[in-house]
PDB file of C-alpha atoms in Angstrom:
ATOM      1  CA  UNK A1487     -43.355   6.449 -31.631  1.00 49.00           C
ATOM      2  CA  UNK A1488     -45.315   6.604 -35.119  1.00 45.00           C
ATOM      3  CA  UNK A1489     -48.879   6.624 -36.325  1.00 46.00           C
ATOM      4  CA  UNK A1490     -50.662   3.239 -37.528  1.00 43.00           C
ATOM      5  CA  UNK A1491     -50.225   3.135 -41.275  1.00 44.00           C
ATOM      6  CA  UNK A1492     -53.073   1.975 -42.511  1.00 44.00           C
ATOM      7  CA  UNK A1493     -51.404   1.340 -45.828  1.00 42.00           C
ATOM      8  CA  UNK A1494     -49.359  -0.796 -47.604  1.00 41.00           C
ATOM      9  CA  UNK A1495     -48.382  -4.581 -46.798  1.00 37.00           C
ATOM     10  CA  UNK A1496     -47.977  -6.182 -43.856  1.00 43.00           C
ATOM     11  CA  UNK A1497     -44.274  -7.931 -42.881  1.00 44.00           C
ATOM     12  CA  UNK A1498     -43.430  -9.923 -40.126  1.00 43.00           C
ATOM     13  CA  UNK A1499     -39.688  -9.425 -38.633  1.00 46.00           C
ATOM     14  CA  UNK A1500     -38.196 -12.027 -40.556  1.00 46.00           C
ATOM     15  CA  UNK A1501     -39.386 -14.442 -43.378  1.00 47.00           C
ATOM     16  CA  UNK A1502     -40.524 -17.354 -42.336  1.00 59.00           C
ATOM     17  CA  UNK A1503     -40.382 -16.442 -38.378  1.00 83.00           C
ATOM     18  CA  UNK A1504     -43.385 -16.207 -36.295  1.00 91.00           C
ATOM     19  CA  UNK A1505     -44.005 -14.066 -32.900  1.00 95.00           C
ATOM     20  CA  UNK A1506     -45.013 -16.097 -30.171  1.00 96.00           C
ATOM     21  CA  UNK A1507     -47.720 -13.709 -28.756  1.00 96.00           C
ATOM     22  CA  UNK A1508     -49.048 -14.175 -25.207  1.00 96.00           C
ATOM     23  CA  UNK A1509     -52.617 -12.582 -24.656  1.00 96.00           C
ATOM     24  CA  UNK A1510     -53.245 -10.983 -20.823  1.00 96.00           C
ATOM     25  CA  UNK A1511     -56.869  -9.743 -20.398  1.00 94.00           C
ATOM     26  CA  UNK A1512     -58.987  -9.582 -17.209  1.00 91.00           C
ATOM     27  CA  UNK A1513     -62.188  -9.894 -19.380  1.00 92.00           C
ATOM     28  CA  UNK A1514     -62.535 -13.573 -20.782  1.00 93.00           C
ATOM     29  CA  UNK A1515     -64.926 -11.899 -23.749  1.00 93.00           C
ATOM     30  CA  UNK A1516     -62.063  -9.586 -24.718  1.00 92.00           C
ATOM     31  CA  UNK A1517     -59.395 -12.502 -23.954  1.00 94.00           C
ATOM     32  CA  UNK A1518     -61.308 -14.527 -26.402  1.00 94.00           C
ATOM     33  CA  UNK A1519     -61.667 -11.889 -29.044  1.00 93.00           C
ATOM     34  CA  UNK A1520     -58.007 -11.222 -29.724  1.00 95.00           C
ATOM     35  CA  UNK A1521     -57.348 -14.500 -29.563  1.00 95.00           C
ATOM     36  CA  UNK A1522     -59.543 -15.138 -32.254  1.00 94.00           C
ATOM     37  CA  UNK A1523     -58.398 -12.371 -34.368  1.00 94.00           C
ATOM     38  CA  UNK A1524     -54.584 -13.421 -33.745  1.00 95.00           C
ATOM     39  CA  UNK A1525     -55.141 -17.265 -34.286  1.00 93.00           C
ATOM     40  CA  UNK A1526     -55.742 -16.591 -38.119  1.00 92.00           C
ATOM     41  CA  UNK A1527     -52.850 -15.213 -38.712  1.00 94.00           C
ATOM     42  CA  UNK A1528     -49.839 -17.050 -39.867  1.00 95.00           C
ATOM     43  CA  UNK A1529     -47.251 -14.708 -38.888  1.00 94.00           C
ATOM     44  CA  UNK A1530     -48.535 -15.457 -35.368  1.00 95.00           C
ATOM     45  CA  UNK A1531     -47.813 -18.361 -32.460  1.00 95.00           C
ATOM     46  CA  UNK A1532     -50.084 -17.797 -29.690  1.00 95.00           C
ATOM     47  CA  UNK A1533     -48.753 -19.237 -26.586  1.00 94.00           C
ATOM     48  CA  UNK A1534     -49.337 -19.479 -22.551  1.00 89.00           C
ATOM     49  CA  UNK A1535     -47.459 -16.695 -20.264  1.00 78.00           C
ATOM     50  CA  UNK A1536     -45.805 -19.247 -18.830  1.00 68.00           C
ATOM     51  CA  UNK A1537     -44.118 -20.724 -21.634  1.00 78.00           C
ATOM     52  CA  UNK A1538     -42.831 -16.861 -22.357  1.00 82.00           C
ATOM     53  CA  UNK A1539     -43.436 -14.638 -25.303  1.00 92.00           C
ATOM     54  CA  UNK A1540     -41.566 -12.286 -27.725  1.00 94.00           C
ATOM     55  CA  UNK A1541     -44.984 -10.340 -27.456  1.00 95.00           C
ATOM     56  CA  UNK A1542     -46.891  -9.699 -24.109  1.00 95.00           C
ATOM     57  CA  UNK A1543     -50.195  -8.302 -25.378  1.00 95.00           C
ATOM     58  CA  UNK A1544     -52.281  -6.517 -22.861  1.00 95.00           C
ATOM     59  CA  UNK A1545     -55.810  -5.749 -23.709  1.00 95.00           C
ATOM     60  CA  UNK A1546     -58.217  -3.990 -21.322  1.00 93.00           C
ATOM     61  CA  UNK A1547     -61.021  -1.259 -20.760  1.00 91.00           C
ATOM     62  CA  UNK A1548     -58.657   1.488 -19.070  1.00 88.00           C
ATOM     63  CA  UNK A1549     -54.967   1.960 -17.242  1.00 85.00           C
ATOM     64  CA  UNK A1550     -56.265   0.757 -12.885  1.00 85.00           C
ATOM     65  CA  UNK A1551     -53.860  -0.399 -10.530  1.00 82.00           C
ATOM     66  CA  UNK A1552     -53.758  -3.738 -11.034  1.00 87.00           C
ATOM     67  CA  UNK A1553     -53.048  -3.318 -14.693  1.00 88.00           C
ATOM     68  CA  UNK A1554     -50.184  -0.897 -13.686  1.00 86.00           C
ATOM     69  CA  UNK A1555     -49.444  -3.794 -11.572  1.00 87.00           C
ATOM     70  CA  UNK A1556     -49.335  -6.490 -14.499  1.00 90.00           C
ATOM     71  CA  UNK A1557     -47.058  -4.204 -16.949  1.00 90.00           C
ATOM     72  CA  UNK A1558     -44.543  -3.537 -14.323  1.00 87.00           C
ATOM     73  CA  UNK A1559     -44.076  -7.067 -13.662  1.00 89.00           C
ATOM     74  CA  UNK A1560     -43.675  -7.699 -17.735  1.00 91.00           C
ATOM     75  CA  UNK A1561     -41.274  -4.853 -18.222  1.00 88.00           C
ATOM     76  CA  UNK A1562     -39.223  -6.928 -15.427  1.00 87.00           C
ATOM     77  CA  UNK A1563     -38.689  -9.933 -18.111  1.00 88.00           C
ATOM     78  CA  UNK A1564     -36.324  -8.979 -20.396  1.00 86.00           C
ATOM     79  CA  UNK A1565     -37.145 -11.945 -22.801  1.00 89.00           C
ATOM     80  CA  UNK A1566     -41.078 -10.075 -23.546  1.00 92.00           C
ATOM     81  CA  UNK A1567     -42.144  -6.704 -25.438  1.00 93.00           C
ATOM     82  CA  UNK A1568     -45.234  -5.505 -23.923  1.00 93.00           C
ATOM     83  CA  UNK A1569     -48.253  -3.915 -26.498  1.00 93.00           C
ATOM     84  CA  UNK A1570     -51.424  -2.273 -24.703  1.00 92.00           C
ATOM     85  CA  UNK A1571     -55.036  -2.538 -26.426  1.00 93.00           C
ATOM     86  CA  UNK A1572     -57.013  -0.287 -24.398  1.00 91.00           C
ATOM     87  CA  UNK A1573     -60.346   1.182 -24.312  1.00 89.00           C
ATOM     88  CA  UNK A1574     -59.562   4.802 -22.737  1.00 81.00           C
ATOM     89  CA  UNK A1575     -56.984   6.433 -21.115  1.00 75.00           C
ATOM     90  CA  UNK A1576     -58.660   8.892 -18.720  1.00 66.00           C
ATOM     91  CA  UNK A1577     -56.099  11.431 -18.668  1.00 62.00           C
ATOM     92  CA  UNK A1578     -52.202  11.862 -20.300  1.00 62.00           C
ATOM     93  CA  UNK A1579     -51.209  10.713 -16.327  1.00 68.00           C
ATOM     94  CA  UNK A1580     -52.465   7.056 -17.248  1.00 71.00           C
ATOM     95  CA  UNK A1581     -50.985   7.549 -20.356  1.00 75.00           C
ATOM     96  CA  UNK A1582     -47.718   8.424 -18.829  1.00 74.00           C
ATOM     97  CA  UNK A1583     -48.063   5.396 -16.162  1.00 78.00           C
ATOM     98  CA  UNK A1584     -48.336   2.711 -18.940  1.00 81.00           C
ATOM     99  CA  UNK A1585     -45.323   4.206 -20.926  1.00 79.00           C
ATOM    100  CA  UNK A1586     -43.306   4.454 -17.553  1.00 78.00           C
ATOM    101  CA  UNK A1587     -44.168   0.400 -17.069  1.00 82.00           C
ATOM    102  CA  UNK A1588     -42.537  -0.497 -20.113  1.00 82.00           C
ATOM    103  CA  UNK A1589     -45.231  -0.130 -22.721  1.00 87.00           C
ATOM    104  CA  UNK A1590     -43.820   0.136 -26.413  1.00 83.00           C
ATOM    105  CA  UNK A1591     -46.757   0.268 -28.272  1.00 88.00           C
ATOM    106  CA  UNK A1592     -50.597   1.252 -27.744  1.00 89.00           C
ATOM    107  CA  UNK A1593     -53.916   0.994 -29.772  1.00 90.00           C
ATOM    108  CA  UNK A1594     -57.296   1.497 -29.106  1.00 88.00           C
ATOM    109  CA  UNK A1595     -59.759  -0.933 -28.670  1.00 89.00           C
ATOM    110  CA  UNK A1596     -62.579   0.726 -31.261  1.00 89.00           C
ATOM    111  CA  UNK A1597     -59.205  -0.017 -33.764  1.00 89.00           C
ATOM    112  CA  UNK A1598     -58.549  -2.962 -32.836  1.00 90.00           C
ATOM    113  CA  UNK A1599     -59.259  -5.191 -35.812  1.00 93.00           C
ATOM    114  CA  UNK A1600     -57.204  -8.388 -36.790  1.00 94.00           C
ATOM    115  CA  UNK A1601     -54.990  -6.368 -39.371  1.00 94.00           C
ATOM    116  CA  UNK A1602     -53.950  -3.668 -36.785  1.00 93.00           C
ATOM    117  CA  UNK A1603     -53.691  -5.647 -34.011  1.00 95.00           C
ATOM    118  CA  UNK A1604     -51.386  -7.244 -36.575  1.00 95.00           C
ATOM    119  CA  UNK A1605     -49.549  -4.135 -37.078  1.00 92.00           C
ATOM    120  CA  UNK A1606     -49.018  -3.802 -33.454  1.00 93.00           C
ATOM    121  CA  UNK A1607     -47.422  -7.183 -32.475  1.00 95.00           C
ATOM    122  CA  UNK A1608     -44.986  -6.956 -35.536  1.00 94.00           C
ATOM    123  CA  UNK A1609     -44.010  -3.442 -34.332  1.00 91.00           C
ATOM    124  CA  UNK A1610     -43.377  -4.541 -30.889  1.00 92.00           C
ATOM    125  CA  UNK A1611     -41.820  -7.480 -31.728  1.00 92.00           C
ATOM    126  CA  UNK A1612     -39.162  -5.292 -34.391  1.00 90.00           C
ATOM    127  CA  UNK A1613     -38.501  -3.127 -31.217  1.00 87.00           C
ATOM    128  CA  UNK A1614     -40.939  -0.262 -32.623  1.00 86.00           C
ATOM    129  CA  UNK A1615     -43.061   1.950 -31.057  1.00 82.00           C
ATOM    130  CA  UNK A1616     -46.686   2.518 -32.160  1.00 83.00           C
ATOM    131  CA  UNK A1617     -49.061   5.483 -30.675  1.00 78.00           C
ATOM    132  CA  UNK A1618     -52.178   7.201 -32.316  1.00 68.00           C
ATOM    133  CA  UNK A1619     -51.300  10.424 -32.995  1.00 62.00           C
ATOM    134  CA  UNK A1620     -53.819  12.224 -30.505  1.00 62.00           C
ATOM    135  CA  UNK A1621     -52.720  10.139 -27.883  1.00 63.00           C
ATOM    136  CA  UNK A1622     -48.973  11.062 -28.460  1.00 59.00           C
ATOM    137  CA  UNK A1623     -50.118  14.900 -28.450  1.00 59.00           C
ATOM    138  CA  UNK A1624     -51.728  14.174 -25.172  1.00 54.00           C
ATOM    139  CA  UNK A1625     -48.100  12.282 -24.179  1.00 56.00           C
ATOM    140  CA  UNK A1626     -46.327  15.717 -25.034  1.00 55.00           C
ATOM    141  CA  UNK A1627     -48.711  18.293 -23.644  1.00 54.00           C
ATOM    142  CA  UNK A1628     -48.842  16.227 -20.124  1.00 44.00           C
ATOM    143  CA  UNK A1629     -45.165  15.689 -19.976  1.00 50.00           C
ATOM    144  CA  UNK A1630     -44.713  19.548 -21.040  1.00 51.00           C
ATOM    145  CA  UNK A1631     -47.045  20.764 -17.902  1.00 52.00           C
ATOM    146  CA  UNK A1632     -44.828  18.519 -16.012  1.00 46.00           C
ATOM    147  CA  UNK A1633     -42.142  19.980 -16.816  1.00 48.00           C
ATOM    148  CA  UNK A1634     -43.754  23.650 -16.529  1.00 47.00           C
ATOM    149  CA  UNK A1635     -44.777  22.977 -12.883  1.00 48.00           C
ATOM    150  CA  UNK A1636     -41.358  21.909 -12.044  1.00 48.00           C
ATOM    151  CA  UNK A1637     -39.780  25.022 -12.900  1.00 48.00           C
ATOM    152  CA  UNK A1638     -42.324  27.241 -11.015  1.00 49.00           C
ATOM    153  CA  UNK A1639     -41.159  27.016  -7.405  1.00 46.00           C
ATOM    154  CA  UNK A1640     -45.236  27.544  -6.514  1.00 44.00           C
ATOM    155  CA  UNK A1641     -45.734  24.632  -8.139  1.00 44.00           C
ATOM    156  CA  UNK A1642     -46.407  20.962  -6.951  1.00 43.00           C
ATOM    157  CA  UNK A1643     -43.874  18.530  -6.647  1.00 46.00           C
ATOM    158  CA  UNK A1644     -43.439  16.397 -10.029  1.00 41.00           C
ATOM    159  CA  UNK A1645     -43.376  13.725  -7.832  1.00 52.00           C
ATOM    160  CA  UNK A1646     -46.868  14.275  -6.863  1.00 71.00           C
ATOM    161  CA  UNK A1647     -49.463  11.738  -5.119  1.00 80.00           C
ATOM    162  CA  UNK A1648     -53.157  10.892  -6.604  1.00 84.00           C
ATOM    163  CA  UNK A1649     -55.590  11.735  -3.595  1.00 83.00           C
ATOM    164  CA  UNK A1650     -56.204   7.802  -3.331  1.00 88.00           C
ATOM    165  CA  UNK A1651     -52.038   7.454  -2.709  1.00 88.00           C
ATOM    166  CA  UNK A1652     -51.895  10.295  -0.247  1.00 87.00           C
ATOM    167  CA  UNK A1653     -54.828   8.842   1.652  1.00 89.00           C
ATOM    168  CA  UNK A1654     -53.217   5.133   1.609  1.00 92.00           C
ATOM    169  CA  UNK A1655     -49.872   6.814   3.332  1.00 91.00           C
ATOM    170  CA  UNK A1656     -51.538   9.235   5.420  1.00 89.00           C
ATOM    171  CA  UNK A1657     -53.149   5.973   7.070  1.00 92.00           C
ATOM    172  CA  UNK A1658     -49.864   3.576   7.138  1.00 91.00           C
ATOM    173  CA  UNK A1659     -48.547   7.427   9.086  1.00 90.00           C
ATOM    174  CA  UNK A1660     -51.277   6.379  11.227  1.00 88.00           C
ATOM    175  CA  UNK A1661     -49.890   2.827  11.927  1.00 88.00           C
ATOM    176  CA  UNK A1662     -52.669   1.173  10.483  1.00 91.00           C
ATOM    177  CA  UNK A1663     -52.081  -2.099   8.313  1.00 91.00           C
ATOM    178  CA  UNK A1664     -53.090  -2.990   4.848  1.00 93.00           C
ATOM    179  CA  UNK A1665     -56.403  -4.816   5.960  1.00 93.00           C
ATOM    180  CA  UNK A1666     -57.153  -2.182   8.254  1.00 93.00           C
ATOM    181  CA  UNK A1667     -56.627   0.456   5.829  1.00 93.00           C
ATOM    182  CA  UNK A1668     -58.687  -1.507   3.013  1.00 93.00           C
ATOM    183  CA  UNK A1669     -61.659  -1.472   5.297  1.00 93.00           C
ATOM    184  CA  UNK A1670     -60.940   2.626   6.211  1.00 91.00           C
ATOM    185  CA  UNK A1671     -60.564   2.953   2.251  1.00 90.00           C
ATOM    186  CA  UNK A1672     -63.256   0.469   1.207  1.00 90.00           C
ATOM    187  CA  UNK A1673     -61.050  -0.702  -1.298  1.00 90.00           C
ATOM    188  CA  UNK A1674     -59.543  -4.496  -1.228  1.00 92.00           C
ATOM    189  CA  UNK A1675     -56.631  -5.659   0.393  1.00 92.00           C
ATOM    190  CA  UNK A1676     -55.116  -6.472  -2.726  1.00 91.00           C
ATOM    191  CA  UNK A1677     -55.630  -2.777  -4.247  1.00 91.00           C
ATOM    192  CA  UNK A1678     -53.942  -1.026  -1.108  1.00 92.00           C
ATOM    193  CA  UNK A1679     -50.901  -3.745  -1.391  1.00 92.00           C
ATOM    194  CA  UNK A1680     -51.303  -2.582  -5.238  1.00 90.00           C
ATOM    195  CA  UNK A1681     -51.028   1.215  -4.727  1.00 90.00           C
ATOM    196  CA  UNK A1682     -48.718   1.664  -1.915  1.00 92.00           C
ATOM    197  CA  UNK A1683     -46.203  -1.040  -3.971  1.00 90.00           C
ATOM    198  CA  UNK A1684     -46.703   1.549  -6.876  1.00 87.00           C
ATOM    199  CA  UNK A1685     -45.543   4.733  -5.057  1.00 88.00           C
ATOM    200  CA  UNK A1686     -42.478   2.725  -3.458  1.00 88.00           C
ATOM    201  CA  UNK A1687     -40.789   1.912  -6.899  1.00 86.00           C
ATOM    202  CA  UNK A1688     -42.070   5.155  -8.903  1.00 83.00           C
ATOM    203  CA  UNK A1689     -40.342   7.198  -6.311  1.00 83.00           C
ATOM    204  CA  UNK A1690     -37.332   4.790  -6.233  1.00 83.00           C
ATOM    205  CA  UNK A1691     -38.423   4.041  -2.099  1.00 85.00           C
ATOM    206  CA  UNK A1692     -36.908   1.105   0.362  1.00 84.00           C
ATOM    207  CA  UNK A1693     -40.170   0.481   1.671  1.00 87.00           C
ATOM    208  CA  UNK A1694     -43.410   1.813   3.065  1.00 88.00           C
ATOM    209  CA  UNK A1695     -41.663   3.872   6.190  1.00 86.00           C
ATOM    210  CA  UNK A1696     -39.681   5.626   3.770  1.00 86.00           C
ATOM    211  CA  UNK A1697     -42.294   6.034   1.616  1.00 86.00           C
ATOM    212  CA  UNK A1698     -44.462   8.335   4.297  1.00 86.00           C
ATOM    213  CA  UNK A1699     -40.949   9.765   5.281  1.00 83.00           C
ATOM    214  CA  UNK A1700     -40.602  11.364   1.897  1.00 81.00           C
ATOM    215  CA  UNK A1701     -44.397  12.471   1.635  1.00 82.00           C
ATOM    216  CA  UNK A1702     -43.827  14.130   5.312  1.00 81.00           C
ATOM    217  CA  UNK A1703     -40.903  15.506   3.671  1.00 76.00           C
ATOM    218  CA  UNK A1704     -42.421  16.849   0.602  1.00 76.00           C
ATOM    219  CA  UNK A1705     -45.527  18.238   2.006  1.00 75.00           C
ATOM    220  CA  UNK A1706     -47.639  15.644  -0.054  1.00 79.00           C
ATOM    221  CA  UNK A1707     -49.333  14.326   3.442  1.00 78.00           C
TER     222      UNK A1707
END
């Protein structure tokens, strides 16, 4: 992945062509706003989800489930590149997360102006990759404690849970269901269906049984 030049002109991926661009944001303010900035641009074809996209263009405030959610179901269509425009990442694991879910290409929201947000859909849609450079240290150093821990036999599985995901299968252990365990949890039905999907296809799982089989297994419950 490369830095942002913020240098020199600005191509599209073929003369003449222009990148149909769909927009996903939870917050209609922020939906609006890169609309705005993408509608002026000539080089650009907004259209609907629906009708598909060469460019899927998420923007929100940080990485939560139900984003993880949305870019797992886009790296699923093979016709769409998916672009994040986010406001934080609140640690190299959510950075890690939205590369795993098919993310190409990532810039902040404070950067976000029309001409980079410019940059960014013609890099996705050429099959580049685009990180700020801080963020791709914080990439490396994460992925290199991974890969410390997982050649210290004291040290945690790499296949670790988040406290929220170990609480989630400690309960379905239990035999509780997802509305029972949203109102243990205080979080919405929707979030637990959310998480416990997450740690089924991240650790390559049938379904939720096997899910608190392996934990059991592993020692993460």
């Amino acid at each position: 992945m490369t830095q942002p030049d913020n240098n020199g002109p600005v191509s599209s991926s073929g003369a003449g062509e222009r990148v149909t661009v769909a927009v996903y944001a939870p917050d209609p303010i922020l939906h609006v706003g890169v609309v705005h900035q993408l509608r002026q641009r000539p080089e650009i074809e907004l259209v609907d989800a629906a009708d598909g996209a060469q460019v899927s263009l998420v923007a929100v405030d940080s990485v939560d489930d139900e984003t993880a959610a949305l870019l797992y179901r886009l790296r699923h269509d093979s016709s769409t590149r998916t672009g994040l425009v986010v406001g934080t990442f609140e640690s190299g694991d959510a950075l890690q997360r939205a590369i795993e879910c098919g993310v190409t290409a990532v810039l902040r929201r404070s950067e976000a102006d029309q001409d980079q947000l410019l940059r960014l859909v013609l890099a996705i849609a050429n099959g580049e990759g685009m990180l700020p450079g801080d963020l791709l240290a914080k990439l490396l150093d994460h992925v290199g404690s991974l890969q410390r821990s997982a050649l210290d036999p004291h040290a945690v599985s790499l296949s670790t849970l988040t406290a929220r995901e170990a609480d989630m299968l400690r309960l379905v252990s239990e035999g509780l269901d997802t509305a029972e365990i949203a109102r243990k949890t205080s979080y919405s039905e929707r979030t637990v269906k959310n998480v416990l999907h997450e740690i089924i296809t991240r650790l390559h799982l049938r379904n939720r049984t096997h899910a608190v089989g392996y934990a059991l297994r592993n020692g993460l419950i």
